[in-house]
Coordinates of N, CA and C in Angstrom, one line a residue:
M11 N -10.6 18.6 15.3 CA -10.8 19.0 13.9 C -9.5 19.4 13.4
G12 N -9.1 18.7 12.2 CA -7.9 18.9 11.6 C -7.7 20.2 10.8
T13 N -6.5 20.5 10.5 CA -6.2 21.7 9.6 C -6.5 21.3 8.2
V14 N -6.3 22.3 7.3 CA -6.5 22.2 5.9 C -5.5 21.1 5.4
V15 N -4.2 21.3 5.9 CA -3.1 20.5 5.4 C -3.4 19.0 5.9
D16 N -3.8 18.8 7.1 CA -4.1 17.5 7.6 C -5.3 16.8 6.8
D17 N -6.2 17.7 6.4 CA -7.4 17.2 5.7 C -7.0 16.8 4.3
A18 N -6.1 17.6 3.7 CA -5.5 17.3 2.3 C -4.7 16.1 2.3
A19 N -3.9 15.9 3.3 CA -3.0 14.7 3.5 C -3.9 13.6 3.7
S20 N -5.0 13.7 4.4 CA -5.9 12.5 4.7 C -6.6 12.1 3.3
V21 N -7.0 13.0 2.7 CA -7.6 12.7 1.4 C -6.7 12.0 0.4
E22 N -5.5 12.7 0.3 CA -4.4 12.1 -0.5 C -4.1 10.6 -0.1
F23 N -3.9 10.4 1.1 CA -3.6 9.0 1.7 C -4.7 8.1 1.4
H24 N -6.0 8.6 1.6 CA -7.0 7.7 1.3 C -7.1 7.2 -0.1
A25 N -6.8 8.1 -1.0 CA -6.7 7.9 -2.5 C -5.6 6.9 -2.7
F26 N -4.5 7.0 -2.1 CA -3.4 6.1 -2.2 C -3.8 4.7 -1.7
F27 N -4.4 4.7 -0.5 CA -4.9 3.4 0.0 C -5.8 2.7 -1.0
E28 N -6.8 3.4 -1.5 CA -7.8 2.8 -2.5 C -7.1 2.2 -3.7
R29 N -6.1 3.0 -4.2 CA -5.4 2.7 -5.4 C -4.4 1.4 -5.3
H30 N -3.8 1.3 -4.0 CA -2.8 0.3 -3.8 C -2.9 -0.8 -2.9
Y31 N -4.0 -0.8 -2.1 CA -4.2 -1.8 -1.1 C -4.3 -3.2 -1.6
A32 N -5.0 -3.4 -2.6 CA -5.2 -4.7 -3.3 C -3.8 -5.2 -3.7
E33 N -3.1 -4.3 -4.4 CA -1.8 -4.7 -4.9 C -0.8 -5.2 -3.9
L34 N -0.8 -4.3 -2.7 CA 0.1 -4.7 -1.6 C -0.3 -6.0 -0.9
A35 N -1.6 -6.2 -0.8 CA -2.1 -7.5 -0.3 C -1.7 -8.7 -1.0
R36 N -1.9 -8.4 -2.4 CA -1.5 -9.5 -3.3 C 0.0 -9.9 -3.2
L37 N 0.8 -8.8 -3.1 CA 2.3 -8.9 -3.0 C 2.6 -9.7 -1.5
A38 N 2.0 -9.2 -0.6 CA 2.1 -10.0 0.7 C 1.8 -11.4 0.6
N39 N 0.7 -11.8 0.0 CA 0.3 -13.1 -0.2 C 1.4 -14.0 -0.9
L40 N 1.8 -13.4 -2.1 CA 2.8 -14.1 -2.8 C 4.1 -14.3 -2.0
L41 N 4.5 -13.3 -1.3 CA 5.8 -13.4 -0.6 C 5.7 -14.3 0.6
T42 N 4.5 -14.4 1.3 CA 4.4 -15.2 2.5 C 3.8 -16.5 2.2
G43 N 2.9 -16.6 1.2 CA 2.2 -17.9 0.9 C 1.0 -18.0 1.9
E44 N 0.7 -16.9 2.6 CA -0.3 -16.9 3.6 C -1.5 -16.0 3.3
P45 N -2.5 -16.4 2.6 CA -3.6 -15.4 2.3 C -4.3 -14.8 3.4
D46 N -4.4 -15.4 4.5 CA -4.9 -14.8 5.8 C -4.1 -13.7 6.3
A47 N -2.8 -13.9 6.2 CA -1.9 -12.8 6.8 C -1.6 -11.7 5.8
A48 N -2.0 -11.8 4.5 CA -1.7 -10.9 3.5 C -2.4 -9.6 3.8
D49 N -3.7 -9.6 4.2 CA -4.5 -8.4 4.5 C -3.8 -7.7 5.7
D50 N -3.4 -8.4 6.7 CA -2.9 -7.9 7.9 C -1.5 -7.2 7.6
L51 N -0.7 -7.8 6.7 CA 0.6 -7.3 6.3 C 0.4 -5.9 5.6
A52 N -0.6 -6.0 4.5 CA -0.8 -4.8 3.8 C -1.4 -3.7 4.7
A53 N -2.3 -3.9 5.6 CA -2.8 -3.0 6.5 C -1.7 -2.4 7.4
D54 N -0.8 -3.3 7.9 CA 0.3 -2.8 8.7 C 1.1 -1.9 8.0
A55 N 1.5 -2.3 6.7 CA 2.3 -1.5 5.9 C 1.7 -0.1 5.7
L56 N 0.4 -0.1 5.4 CA -0.3 1.2 5.1 C -0.3 2.1 6.4
L57 N -0.5 1.4 7.6 CA -0.4 2.2 8.7 C 0.9 2.8 9.0
A58 N 2.0 2.1 8.7 CA 3.3 2.6 8.9 C 3.5 3.7 7.8
L59 N 2.9 3.6 6.6 CA 3.0 4.7 5.7 C 2.3 5.9 6.1
W60 N 1.0 5.7 6.7 CA 0.4 6.9 7.2 C 1.1 7.7 8.2
H61 N 1.9 7.0 9.1 CA 2.6 7.7 10.1 C 3.8 8.4 9.6
R62 N 4.2 8.1 8.4 CA 5.3 8.8 7.7 C 4.7 9.4 6.4
W63 N 3.5 9.7 6.4 CA 2.9 10.1 5.1 C 3.7 11.3 4.4
D64 N 4.0 12.4 5.2 CA 4.6 13.4 4.6 C 6.0 13.1 3.9
R65 N 6.7 12.1 4.4 CA 7.9 11.6 3.8 C 7.5 10.7 2.6
V66 N 6.6 9.9 2.7 CA 6.1 9.0 1.6 C 5.6 9.8 0.4
R67 N 4.8 10.7 0.6 CA 4.1 11.4 -0.5 C 5.2 12.3 -1.2
A68 N 6.3 12.7 -0.5 CA 7.4 13.5 -1.1 C 8.2 12.6 -1.9
A69 N 8.2 11.3 -1.7 CA 9.2 10.3 -2.4 C 8.8 10.3 -3.9
D70 N 9.9 10.0 -4.6 CA 9.7 9.9 -6.2 C 8.7 8.8 -6.6
R71 N 8.7 7.7 -5.8 CA 7.9 6.6 -6.1 C 7.2 6.0 -4.8
P72 N 6.1 6.6 -4.5 CA 5.5 6.2 -3.1 C 5.0 4.7 -3.2
A73 N 4.6 4.3 -4.4 CA 4.2 2.8 -4.5 C 5.4 1.9 -4.3
A74 N 6.5 2.2 -4.8 CA 7.8 1.4 -4.7 C 8.1 1.5 -3.1
Y75 N 8.0 2.5 -2.5 CA 8.4 2.7 -1.1 C 7.4 1.7 -0.4
A76 N 6.0 1.7 -0.7 CA 5.1 0.9 -0.1 C 5.4 -0.6 -0.3
R77 N 5.8 -0.9 -1.5 CA 6.1 -2.4 -1.7 C 7.3 -2.8 -0.9
G78 N 8.3 -2.0 -0.7 CA 9.4 -2.1 0.1 C 9.1 -2.4 1.5
V79 N 8.1 -1.5 2.0 CA 7.6 -1.7 3.5 C 7.0 -3.2 3.5
V80 N 6.1 -3.6 2.6 CA 5.4 -4.8 2.5 C 6.5 -6.0 2.5
A81 N 7.5 -5.8 1.7 CA 8.5 -6.9 1.6 C 9.2 -7.0 2.9
H82 N 9.5 -5.9 3.6 CA 10.3 -5.9 4.9 C 9.3 -6.6 6.0
L83 N 8.0 -6.2 6.0 CA 7.1 -6.9 6.9 C 7.0 -8.4 6.7
A84 N 6.9 -8.7 5.4 CA 6.9 -10.2 5.0 C 8.1 -10.9 5.4
R85 N 9.2 -10.3 5.3 CA 10.6 -11.0 5.6 C 10.5 -11.2 7.1
T86 N 10.1 -10.2 7.9 CA 10.1 -10.2 9.3 C 9.2 -11.3 9.8
R87 N 7.9 -11.4 9.1 CA 7.0 -12.5 9.5 C 7.5 -14.0 9.2
I88 N 8.2 -14.0 8.0 CA 8.7 -15.3 7.5 C 9.8 -15.8 8.6
R89 N 10.7 -14.8 8.9 CA 11.8 -15.1 9.9 C 11.2 -15.5 11.3
A90 N 10.1 -14.8 11.7 CA 9.5 -15.2 13.0 C 8.9 -16.6 13.0
A91 N 8.4 -16.9 11.7 CA 7.6 -18.3 11.6 C 8.7 -19.4 11.6
V92 N 9.9 -19.0 10.9 CA 11.0 -20.0 10.9 C 11.5 -20.3 12.3
R93 N 11.6 -19.2 13.1 CA 12.1 -19.4 14.4 C 11.0 -20.2 15.2
E94 N 9.8 -19.9 15.1 CA 8.9 -20.6 15.8 C 8.9 -22.2 15.4
R95 N 9.0 -22.4 14.0 CA 9.1 -23.8 13.5 C 10.3 -24.5 14.1
R96 N 11.4 -23.8 14.2 CA 12.6 -24.4 14.9 C 12.4 -24.9 16.3
R97 N 11.7 -23.9 17.0 CA 11.4 -24.2 18.4 C 10.5 -25.5 18.6
I98 N 9.4 -25.5 17.7 CA 8.5 -26.6 17.7 C 9.2 -27.9 17.3
T99 N 10.1 -27.9 16.3 CA 10.8 -29.0 15.8 C 11.7 -29.5 17.1
L100 N 12.5 -28.6 17.7 CA 13.2 -29.0 18.9 C 12.4 -29.6 19.9
F101 N 11.3 -29.1 20.1 CA 10.3 -29.7 21.2 C 9.9 -31.1 20.8
W102 N 9.5 -31.3 19.6 CA 9.0 -32.6 19.1 C 10.0 -33.5 18.6
S103 N 11.2 -33.2 18.6 CA 12.3 -34.0 17.9 C 12.4 -35.2 18.7
Q104 N 12.0 -35.4 19.9 CA 12.1 -36.6 20.6 C 11.2 -37.7 20.1
R105 N 10.2 -37.3 19.3 CA 9.2 -38.3 18.8 C 9.9 -39.2 17.7
A106 N 9.4 -40.5 17.8 CA 10.0 -41.4 16.8 C 9.3 -41.7 15.5
D107 N 8.0 -41.0 15.5 CA 7.1 -41.3 14.4 C 7.1 -40.3 13.4
R108 N 8.2 -39.8 13.0 CA 8.3 -38.7 11.9 C 8.3 -39.4 10.5
T109 N 7.7 -38.6 9.5 CA 7.8 -39.0 8.1 C 9.1 -38.5 7.5
E110 N 9.9 -39.4 7.0 CA 11.1 -39.0 6.4 C 11.0 -38.3 5.0
D111 N 10.3 -39.0 4.1 CA 10.2 -38.5 2.7 C 8.7 -38.5 2.3
P112 N 8.0 -37.5 2.5 CA 6.6 -37.3 2.1 C 6.5 -37.2 0.5
D113 N 5.5 -37.7 -0.1 CA 5.4 -37.8 -1.6 C 4.4 -36.5 -1.9
V114 N 5.1 -35.5 -2.4 CA 4.3 -34.3 -2.7 C 4.5 -34.0 -4.2
A115 N 5.2 -34.8 -4.9 CA 5.5 -34.4 -6.4 C 4.4 -34.1 -7.3
G116 N 3.3 -34.8 -7.0 CA 2.0 -34.6 -8.0 C 1.2 -33.4 -7.6
A117 N 1.5 -32.7 -6.5 CA 0.6 -31.6 -6.1 C 1.3 -30.2 -6.2
V118 N 2.4 -30.1 -6.9 CA 3.1 -28.8 -7.0 C 2.6 -27.9 -7.9
D119 N 2.3 -26.7 -7.6 CA 1.9 -25.6 -8.5 C 2.8 -24.5 -8.4
V120 N 2.5 -23.3 -9.1 CA 3.5 -22.2 -9.1 C 3.5 -21.6 -7.7
Q121 N 2.4 -21.5 -7.0 CA 2.4 -20.8 -5.7 C 3.1 -21.7 -4.7
E122 N 2.9 -23.0 -4.7 CA 3.6 -23.9 -3.9 C 5.2 -23.8 -4.1
A123 N 5.5 -23.8 -5.4 CA 7.0 -23.7 -5.8 C 7.5 -22.3 -5.2
L124 N 6.8 -21.3 -5.4 CA 7.2 -20.0 -4.9 C 7.5 -20.0 -3.5
R125 N 6.7 -20.6 -2.7 CA 6.8 -20.8 -1.3 C 8.1 -21.5 -0.8
R126 N 8.6 -22.3 -1.8 CA 9.8 -23.1 -1.5 C 11.1 -22.3 -1.8
L127 N 11.0 -21.2 -2.5 CA 12.2 -20.3 -2.8 C 12.6 -19.6 -1.6
P128 N 13.9 -19.2 -1.5 CA 14.3 -18.3 -0.3 C 13.6 -16.9 -0.6
F129 N 13.4 -16.2 0.5 CA 12.7 -14.9 0.4 C 13.2 -14.0 -0.8
R130 N 14.5 -13.7 -0.8 CA 15.0 -12.8 -1.8 C 14.7 -13.2 -3.2
K131 N 14.9 -14.5 -3.5 CA 14.6 -15.0 -4.8 C 13.2 -14.9 -5.1
R132 N 12.3 -15.3 -4.2 CA 10.9 -15.3 -4.3 C 10.4 -13.8 -4.6
A133 N 11.0 -12.8 -3.7 CA 10.5 -11.4 -3.9 C 11.0 -10.9 -5.3
C134 N 12.1 -11.3 -5.7 CA 12.6 -10.9 -7.0 C 11.8 -11.4 -8.1
V135 N 11.5 -12.7 -8.1 CA 10.6 -13.3 -9.1 C 9.2 -12.7 -9.2
V136 N 8.7 -12.6 -7.9 CA 7.3 -12.1 -7.8 C 7.2 -10.6 -8.3
L137 N 8.1 -9.7 -7.9 CA 8.0 -8.3 -8.4 C 8.3 -8.1 -9.9
R138 N 9.3 -8.9 -10.4 CA 9.7 -8.9 -11.8 C 8.6 -9.4 -12.6
H139 N 8.0 -10.6 -12.3 CA 7.1 -11.3 -13.2 C 5.6 -11.1 -12.9
A140 N 5.2 -11.2 -11.5 CA 3.9 -11.1 -11.3 C 3.5 -9.6 -11.3
F141 N 4.3 -8.7 -10.9 CA 4.0 -7.2 -10.8 C 4.7 -6.5 -12.1
D142 N 5.5 -7.2 -12.8 CA 6.0 -6.6 -14.2 C 6.8 -5.4 -13.9
L143 N 7.5 -5.3 -12.8 CA 8.4 -4.3 -12.4 C 9.7 -4.4 -13.1
S144 N 10.4 -3.3 -13.4 CA 11.7 -3.3 -14.0 C 12.6 -3.9 -13.0
E145 N 13.9 -4.1 -13.5 CA 14.9 -4.5 -12.4 C 15.3 -3.4 -11.5
K146 N 15.3 -2.1 -12.0 CA 15.6 -0.9 -11.2 C 14.5 -0.8 -10.1
D147 N 13.2 -0.9 -10.5 CA 12.0 -0.8 -9.5 C 12.1 -1.9 -8.6
T148 N 12.4 -3.0 -8.9 CA 12.5 -4.2 -8.1 C 13.7 -3.9 -7.0
A149 N 14.8 -3.5 -7.5 CA 15.9 -3.2 -6.7 C 15.5 -2.1 -5.6
L150 N 14.8 -1.1 -6.1 CA 14.4 0.0 -5.1 C 13.4 -0.5 -4.1
A151 N 12.5 -1.4 -4.5 CA 11.5 -2.0 -3.5 C 12.1 -2.8 -2.5
L152 N 13.2 -3.6 -2.9 CA 13.9 -4.5 -1.9 C 15.1 -3.9 -1.3
G153 N 15.5 -2.8 -1.8 CA 16.7 -2.2 -1.2 C 17.9 -3.0 -1.4
I154 N 18.0 -3.5 -2.7 CA 19.2 -4.3 -3.1 C 19.7 -3.7 -4.4
S155 N 20.8 -4.1 -5.0 CA 21.3 -3.7 -6.3 C 20.6 -4.3 -7.4
V156 N 20.7 -3.6 -8.6 CA 20.1 -4.1 -9.8 C 20.8 -5.5 -10.1
G157 N 22.1 -5.6 -10.0 CA 22.8 -6.8 -10.2 C 22.3 -8.0 -9.5
T158 N 22.0 -7.7 -8.0 CA 21.4 -8.7 -7.2 C 20.1 -9.1 -7.7
V159 N 19.2 -8.2 -8.2 CA 17.9 -8.5 -8.7 C 18.0 -9.4 -9.9
K160 N 19.0 -9.1 -10.8 CA 19.2 -9.9 -12.1 C 19.6 -11.3 -11.6
S161 N 20.5 -11.4 -10.7 CA 21.0 -12.9 -10.3 C 20.0 -13.6 -9.6
Q162 N 19.3 -13.0 -8.6 CA 18.2 -13.6 -7.8 C 17.1 -14.0 -8.7
T163 N 16.8 -13.1 -9.6 CA 15.5 -13.5 -10.5 C 16.0 -14.7 -11.5
S164 N 17.1 -14.7 -12.0 CA 17.5 -15.7 -12.8 C 17.6 -17.0 -12.0
K165 N 18.2 -17.0 -10.9 CA 18.3 -18.2 -10.0 C 17.0 -18.7 -9.5
G166 N 16.1 -17.7 -9.2 CA 14.7 -18.1 -8.8 C 13.9 -18.8 -9.9
M167 N 14.0 -18.2 -11.1 CA 13.3 -18.8 -12.3 C 13.8 -20.2 -12.6
A168 N 15.1 -20.3 -12.5 CA 15.7 -21.7 -12.7 C 15.3 -22.7 -11.6
E169 N 15.2 -22.2 -10.4 CA 14.6 -23.1 -9.4 C 13.2 -23.4 -9.6
L170 N 12.4 -22.5 -10.1 CA 11.0 -22.7 -10.3 C 10.9 -23.7 -11.4
K171 N 11.6 -23.6 -12.4 CA 11.7 -24.5 -13.6 C 12.0 -25.9 -13.2
R172 N 13.0 -26.0 -12.2 CA 13.4 -27.4 -11.7 C 12.2 -27.8 -10.9
L173 N 11.5 -27.1 -10.1 CA 10.6 -27.6 -9.3 C 9.2 -28.0 -10.0
L174 N 9.0 -27.3 -11.1 CA 7.8 -27.5 -11.9 C 8.0 -28.3 -13.2
G175 N 9.2 -28.7 -13.5 CA 9.5 -29.4 -14.7 C 10.6 -29.0 -15.5
A176 N 11.5 -29.9 -15.9 CA 12.8 -29.4 -16.5 C 12.6 -28.6 -17.7
D177 N 11.6 -28.6 -18.5 CA 11.4 -27.8 -19.7 C 10.8 -26.4 -19.6
G178 N 10.4 -26.2 -18.3 CA 9.8 -25.0 -17.9 C 8.5 -24.7 -18.5
A179 N 7.8 -25.8 -19.2 CA 6.5 -25.6 -19.6 C 5.5 -25.4 -18.4
A180 N 5.7 -25.9 -17.3 CA 4.8 -25.8 -16.3 C 4.9 -24.4 -15.6
V181 N 6.0 -23.7 -15.7 CA 6.0 -22.3 -15.4 C 5.1 -21.4 -16.3
R182 N 5.2 -21.7 -17.5 CA 4.4 -21.0 -18.5 C 3.0 -21.3 -18.4
M183 N 2.8 -22.6 -18.2 CA 1.3 -23.1 -18.1 C 0.7 -22.6 -16.9
H184 N 1.4 -22.5 -15.8 CA 0.9 -22.1 -14.5 C 1.0 -20.7 -14.2
A185 N 1.4 -19.8 -15.2 CA 1.7 -18.5 -15.0 C 0.4 -17.7 -14.5
G186 N -0.8 -18.3 -14.8 CA -2.1 -17.7 -14.3 C -2.0 -17.8 -12.8
A187 N -1.3 -18.6 -12.1 CA -1.3 -18.6 -10.6 C -0.7 -17.4 -10.1
L188 N 0.2 -16.7 -11.0 CA 0.8 -15.4 -10.6 C -0.2 -14.3 -11.0
P189 N -0.8 -13.5 -10.0 CA -1.8 -12.5 -10.4 C -1.1 -11.4 -11.2
A190 N -1.9 -10.8 -12.1 CA -1.6 -9.6 -12.8 C -0.2 -9.6 -13.4
G191 N -0.2 -9.6 -14.7 CA 1.2 -9.5 -15.5 C 1.7 -10.8 -15.9
G192 N 1.2 -11.9 -15.2 CA 1.7 -13.3 -15.8 C 3.2 -13.4 -15.5
A193 N 3.8 -13.9 -16.4 CA 5.3 -14.3 -16.2 C 6.1 -13.5 -17.2
G194 N 5.8 -12.4 -17.6 CA 6.5 -11.6 -18.7 C 7.3 -10.4 -18.2
G195 N 7.9 -10.4 -17.0 CA 8.6 -9.3 -16.6 C 9.6 -8.7 -17.6
R196 N 9.6 -7.4 -17.9 CA 10.4 -6.8 -19.0 C 11.1 -5.8 -18.3
D197 N 12.3 -5.4 -18.9 CA 13.2 -4.3 -18.4 C 12.6 -3.1 -19.1
R198 N 12.6 -2.0 -18.3 CA 12.1 -0.8 -18.8 C 13.1 0.3 -18.6

């Protein structure tokens, strides 16, 4: 049986969980491009938050802290996947029947293009445009400077425009592929 403080913290955490779980899972999905892993990453992040709940709830922006934890876990997962792919590539590199230039130009959409961006650019674009965070909030979530957010977001959007079409119409047209907030990240 818990104390009154433990019960109050538990109720507060449960409310935080209910309010932010879907957002954190959506963020994980956009950062990793793996819908099946998104729920696991969000759950892992919330478990980590629960273990440090006294510190998290005392933070100025607990949701920003939570997004930072998700971003860190996503980055770790992506790095592990890259290492695994490299091991598999080395193992299978002896095979002569590789495809050199697959034709994928007709099947690109915003989520596929996002997956092609390096993690930091992808994270900045997703947080700024899909989650409509300010540059400052994005910097806090990722643990980087506001200047880095500005440059990475700009470079990421330019890369998306290049991947989706030179005029950028495809980015605007497919903004619906980015959940909540579309493509209009504003400074606040």
